[in-house]
Coordinates of C-alpha atoms in Angstrom, one line a residue:
X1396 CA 0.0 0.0 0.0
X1397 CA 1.0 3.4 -1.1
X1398 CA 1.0 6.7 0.3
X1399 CA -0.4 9.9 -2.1
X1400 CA 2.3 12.7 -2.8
X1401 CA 1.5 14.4 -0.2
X1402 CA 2.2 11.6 2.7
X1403 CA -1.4 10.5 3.2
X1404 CA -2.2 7.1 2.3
X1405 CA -4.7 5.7 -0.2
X1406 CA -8.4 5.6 0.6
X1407 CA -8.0 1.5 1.1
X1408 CA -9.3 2.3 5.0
X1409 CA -9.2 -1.3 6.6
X1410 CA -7.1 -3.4 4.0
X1411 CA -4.8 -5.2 6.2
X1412 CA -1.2 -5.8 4.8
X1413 CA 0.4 -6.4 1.6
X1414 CA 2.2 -9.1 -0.4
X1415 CA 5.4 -8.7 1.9
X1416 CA 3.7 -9.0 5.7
X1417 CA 0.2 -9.2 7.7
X1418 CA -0.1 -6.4 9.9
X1419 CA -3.1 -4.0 10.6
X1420 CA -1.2 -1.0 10.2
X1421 CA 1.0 1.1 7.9
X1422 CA 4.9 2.7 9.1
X1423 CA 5.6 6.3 8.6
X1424 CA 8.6 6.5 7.3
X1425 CA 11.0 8.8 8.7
X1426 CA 13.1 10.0 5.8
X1427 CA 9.9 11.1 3.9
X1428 CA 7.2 10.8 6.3
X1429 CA 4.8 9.3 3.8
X1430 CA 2.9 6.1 5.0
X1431 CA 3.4 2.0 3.5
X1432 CA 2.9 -0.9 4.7
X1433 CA 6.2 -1.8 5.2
X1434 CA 10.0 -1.2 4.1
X1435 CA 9.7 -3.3 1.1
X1436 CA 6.4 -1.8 -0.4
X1437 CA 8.6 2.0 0.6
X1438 CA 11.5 0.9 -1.5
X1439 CA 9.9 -0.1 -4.4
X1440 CA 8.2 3.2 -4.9
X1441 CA 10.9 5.5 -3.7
X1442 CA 14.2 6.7 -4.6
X1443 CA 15.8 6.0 -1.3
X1444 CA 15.5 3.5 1.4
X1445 CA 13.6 3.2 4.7
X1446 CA 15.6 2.6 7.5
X1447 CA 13.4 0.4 9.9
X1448 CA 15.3 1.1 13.1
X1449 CA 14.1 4.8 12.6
X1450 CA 10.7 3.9 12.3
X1451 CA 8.6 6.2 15.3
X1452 CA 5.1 6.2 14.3
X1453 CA 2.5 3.8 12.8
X1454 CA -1.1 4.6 11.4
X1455 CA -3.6 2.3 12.3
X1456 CA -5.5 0.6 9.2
X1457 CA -8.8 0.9 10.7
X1458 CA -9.1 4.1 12.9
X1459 CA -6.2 6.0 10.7
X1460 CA -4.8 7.3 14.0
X1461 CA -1.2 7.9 13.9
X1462 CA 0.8 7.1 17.2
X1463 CA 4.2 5.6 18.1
X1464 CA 4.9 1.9 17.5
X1465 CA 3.5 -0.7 19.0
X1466 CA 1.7 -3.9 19.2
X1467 CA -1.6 -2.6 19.3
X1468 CA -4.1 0.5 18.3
X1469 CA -4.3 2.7 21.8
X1470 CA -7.0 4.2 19.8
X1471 CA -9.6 1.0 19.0
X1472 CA -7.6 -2.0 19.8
X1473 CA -6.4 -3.5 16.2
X1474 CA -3.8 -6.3 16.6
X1475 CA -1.1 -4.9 14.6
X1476 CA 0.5 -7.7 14.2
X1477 CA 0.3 -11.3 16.1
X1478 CA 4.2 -10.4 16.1
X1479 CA 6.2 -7.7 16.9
X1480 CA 9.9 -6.5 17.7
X1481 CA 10.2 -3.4 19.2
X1482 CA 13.9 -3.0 17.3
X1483 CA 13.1 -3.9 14.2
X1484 CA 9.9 -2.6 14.0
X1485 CA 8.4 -5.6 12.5
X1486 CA 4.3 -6.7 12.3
X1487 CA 3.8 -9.8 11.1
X1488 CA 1.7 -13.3 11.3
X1489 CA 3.2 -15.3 14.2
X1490 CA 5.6 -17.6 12.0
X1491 CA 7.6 -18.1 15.2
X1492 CA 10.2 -15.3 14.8
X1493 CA 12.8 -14.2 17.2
X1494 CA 15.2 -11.1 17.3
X1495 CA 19.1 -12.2 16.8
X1496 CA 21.7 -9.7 17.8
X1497 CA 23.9 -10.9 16.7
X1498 CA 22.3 -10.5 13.3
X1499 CA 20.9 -7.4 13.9
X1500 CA 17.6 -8.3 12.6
X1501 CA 14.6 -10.6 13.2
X1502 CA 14.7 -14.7 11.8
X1503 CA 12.1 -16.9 11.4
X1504 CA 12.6 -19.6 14.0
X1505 CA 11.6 -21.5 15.7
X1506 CA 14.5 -20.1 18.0
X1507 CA 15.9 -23.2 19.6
X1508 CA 16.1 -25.0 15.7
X1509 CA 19.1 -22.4 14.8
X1510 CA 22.2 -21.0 16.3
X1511 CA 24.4 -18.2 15.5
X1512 CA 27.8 -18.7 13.7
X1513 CA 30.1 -15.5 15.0
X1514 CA 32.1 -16.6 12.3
X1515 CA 29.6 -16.3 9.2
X1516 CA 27.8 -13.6 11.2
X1517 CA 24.7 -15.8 10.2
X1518 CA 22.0 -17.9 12.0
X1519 CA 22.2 -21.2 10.8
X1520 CA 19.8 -24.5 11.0
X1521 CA 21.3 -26.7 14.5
X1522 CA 21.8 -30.0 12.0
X1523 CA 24.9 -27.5 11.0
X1524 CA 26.6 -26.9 13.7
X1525 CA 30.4 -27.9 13.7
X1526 CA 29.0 -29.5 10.0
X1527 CA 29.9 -26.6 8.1
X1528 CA 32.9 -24.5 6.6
X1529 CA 32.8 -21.3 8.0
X1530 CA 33.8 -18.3 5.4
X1531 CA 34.0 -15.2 7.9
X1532 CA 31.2 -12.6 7.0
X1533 CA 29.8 -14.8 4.7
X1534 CA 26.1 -13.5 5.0
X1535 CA 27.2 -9.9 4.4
X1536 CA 28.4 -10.9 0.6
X1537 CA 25.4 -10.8 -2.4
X1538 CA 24.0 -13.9 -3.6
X1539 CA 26.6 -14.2 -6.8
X1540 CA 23.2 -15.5 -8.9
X1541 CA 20.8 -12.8 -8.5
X1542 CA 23.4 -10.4 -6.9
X1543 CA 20.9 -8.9 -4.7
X1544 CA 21.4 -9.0 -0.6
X1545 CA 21.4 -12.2 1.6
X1546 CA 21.7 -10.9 5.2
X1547 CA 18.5 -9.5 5.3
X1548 CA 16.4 -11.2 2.6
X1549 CA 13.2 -12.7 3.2
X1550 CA 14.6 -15.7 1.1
X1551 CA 16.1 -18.2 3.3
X1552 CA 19.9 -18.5 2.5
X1553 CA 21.5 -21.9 1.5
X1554 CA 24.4 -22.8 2.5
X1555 CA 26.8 -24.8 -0.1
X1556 CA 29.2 -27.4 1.2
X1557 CA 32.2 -24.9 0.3
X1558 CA 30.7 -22.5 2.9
X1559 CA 29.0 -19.8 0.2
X1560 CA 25.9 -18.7 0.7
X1561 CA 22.8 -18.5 -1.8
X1562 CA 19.1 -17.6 -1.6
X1563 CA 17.2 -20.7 -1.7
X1564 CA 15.6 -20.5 -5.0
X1565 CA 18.7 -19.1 -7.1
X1566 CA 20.3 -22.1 -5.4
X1567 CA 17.2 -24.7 -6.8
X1568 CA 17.4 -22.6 -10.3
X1569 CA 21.3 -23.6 -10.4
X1570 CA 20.5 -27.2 -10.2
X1571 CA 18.5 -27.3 -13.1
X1572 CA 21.6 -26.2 -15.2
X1573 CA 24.9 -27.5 -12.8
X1574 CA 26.0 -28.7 -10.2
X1575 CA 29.3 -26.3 -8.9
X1576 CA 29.3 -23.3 -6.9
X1577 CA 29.1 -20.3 -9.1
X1578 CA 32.2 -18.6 -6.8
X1579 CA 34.8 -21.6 -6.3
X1580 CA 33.7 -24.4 -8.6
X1581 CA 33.0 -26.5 -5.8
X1582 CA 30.4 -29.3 -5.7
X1583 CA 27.4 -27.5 -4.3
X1584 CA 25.8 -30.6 -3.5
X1585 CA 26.8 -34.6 -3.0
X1586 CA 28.2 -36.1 -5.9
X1587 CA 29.1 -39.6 -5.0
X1588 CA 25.9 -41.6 -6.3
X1589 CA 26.7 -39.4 -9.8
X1590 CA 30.4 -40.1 -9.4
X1591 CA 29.7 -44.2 -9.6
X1592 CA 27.5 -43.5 -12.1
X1593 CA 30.2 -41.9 -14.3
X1594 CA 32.9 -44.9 -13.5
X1595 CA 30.5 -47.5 -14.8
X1596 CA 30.1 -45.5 -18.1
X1597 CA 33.4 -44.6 -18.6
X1598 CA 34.4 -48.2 -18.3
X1599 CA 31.4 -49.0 -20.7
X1600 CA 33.1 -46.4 -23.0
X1601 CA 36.3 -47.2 -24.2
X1602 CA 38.6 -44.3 -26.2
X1603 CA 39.9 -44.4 -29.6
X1604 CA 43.2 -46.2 -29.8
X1605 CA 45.0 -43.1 -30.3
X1606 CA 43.9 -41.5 -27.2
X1607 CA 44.0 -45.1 -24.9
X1608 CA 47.5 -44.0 -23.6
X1609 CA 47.2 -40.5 -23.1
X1610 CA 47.4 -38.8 -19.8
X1611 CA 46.8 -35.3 -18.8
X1612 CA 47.8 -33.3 -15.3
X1613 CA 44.1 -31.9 -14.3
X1614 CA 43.3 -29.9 -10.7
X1615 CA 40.3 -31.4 -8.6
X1616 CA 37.7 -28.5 -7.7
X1617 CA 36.4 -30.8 -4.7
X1618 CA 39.9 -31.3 -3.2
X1619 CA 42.0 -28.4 -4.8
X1620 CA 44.8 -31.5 -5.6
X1621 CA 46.0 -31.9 -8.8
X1622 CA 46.9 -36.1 -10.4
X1623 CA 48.0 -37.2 -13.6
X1624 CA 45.2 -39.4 -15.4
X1625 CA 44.3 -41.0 -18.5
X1626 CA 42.3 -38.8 -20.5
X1627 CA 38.8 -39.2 -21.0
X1628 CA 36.2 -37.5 -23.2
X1629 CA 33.5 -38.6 -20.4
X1630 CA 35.3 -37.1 -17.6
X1631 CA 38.8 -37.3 -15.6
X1632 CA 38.4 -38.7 -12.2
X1633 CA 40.6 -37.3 -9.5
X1634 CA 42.8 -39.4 -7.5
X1635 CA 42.6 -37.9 -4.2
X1636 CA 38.7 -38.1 -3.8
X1637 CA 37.7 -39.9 -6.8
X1638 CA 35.4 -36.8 -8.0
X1639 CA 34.8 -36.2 -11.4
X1640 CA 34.6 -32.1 -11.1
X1641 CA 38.0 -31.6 -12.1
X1642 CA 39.2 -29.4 -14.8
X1643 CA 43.0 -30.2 -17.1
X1644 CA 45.2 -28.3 -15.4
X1645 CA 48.1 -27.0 -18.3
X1646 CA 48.2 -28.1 -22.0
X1647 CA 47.8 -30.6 -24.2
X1648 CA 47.6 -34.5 -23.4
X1649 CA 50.7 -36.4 -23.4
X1650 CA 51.1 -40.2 -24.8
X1651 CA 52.2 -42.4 -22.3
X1652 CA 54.7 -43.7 -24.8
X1653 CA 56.0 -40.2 -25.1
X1654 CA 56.7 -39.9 -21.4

């Protein structure tokens, strides 16, 4: 919901929310004093940003009166929202948020399923805990798919086995055309039913005769170790972890009988 040029909102007197959040009220923004529903709906229509910590006053959607933040209308009693944080300045449905500090902002819990990684600077799920390769300020980079912010997107962050971060959906999107992590090359998932899969075919597929005793020097992206190997068209296994993401590391091929 919109504000008019003048600050005043729309004539939409009891509509309660917008696509981003439930709530039965709209903020006034303190850069521009104009009235949305919330930061997101302000951004999109504006040529700056709303700073929700700022946030002093709220209109309520049903008795329009304009007063300071808080849960509920001291005017006629509207739930603004079944939650609220008092920092953030958040109204929503109750979807079992909590306030991190750490973070700075509010997550959607339940609290005790995630902890925070001081490390990352993120909240993670608890199944990762000591399970995961910590990149320091990893939330604060953009997702390198969409480019757009991760630390305080409503889409829920994935973490890759490197330790990179993407939004959820870029990170099902990727899947549909690769498997490596768009930053280091890495696996971004588990490879090793895919992997066997590979060594029965390249066994099933046997190379020319001029290219059975050629070897190439390739660098694993899994393990960052580099072997010597027979070349394949299929795929060049590494000989550290037996993964097939691996790239020929120098020039060209050289005959076995040449060596």
């Amino acid at each position: 919901m919109a504000a008019t040029e003048d600050g005043v909102r729309s004539p939409e007197r009891g509509r309660r929310g917008c696509e981003h959040y439930d709530r039965g009220c709209l903020l006034k923004a303190p850069c521009c004093d104009k009235l949305y529903t919330c930061r997101l709906c302000h951004d999109n229509n504006e040529d700056h940003q709303l700073n929700r910590f700022k946030v002093k006053e709220v209109q309520c959607i049903n008795c329009e009166k304009i007063q300071r933040a808080q849960q509920t209308c001291e005017e006629c009693s509207t739930l603004f929202g079944e939650y609220y944080c008092s920092i953030c300045h958040l109204f929503d449905k109750d979807k079992k948020q909590y306030h991190c500090e750490n973070c700075g902002i509010c997550r959607i819990g339940p609290k005790e399923d995630f902890f925070h990684c001081l490390k990352c600077n993120l909240c993670l799920a608890m199944n990762l805990r000591g399970k995961h390769k910590c990149i320091e300020n990893v939330s604060r980079q953009n997702c390198p798919i969409c480019l757009e912010d991760i630390h305080t997107s409503r889409v829920v962050a994935h973490v890759l086995p490197c330790g990179h971060l993407l939004h959820r959906t870029c990170y099902e999107e990727l899947l549909k055309e690769g498997y490596r992590c768009p930053l280091c090359m890495h696996s971004a998932l588990d490879m090793s039913r895919y992997w066997r899969q590979l060594d029965n075919e390249v066994a099933q597929t046997p190379m020319p005769s001029e290219y059975q005793n050629v070897t190439v020097d390739i660098l694993c992206n899994d393990c960052n170790e580099r072997s010597t190997v027979q070349f394949h068209i299929l795929g060049m296994k590494c000989k550290h972890c037996d993964s097939y993401n691996t790239a020929q590391d120098g020039g060209r091929g050289v005959s076995v009988d040449q060596q």
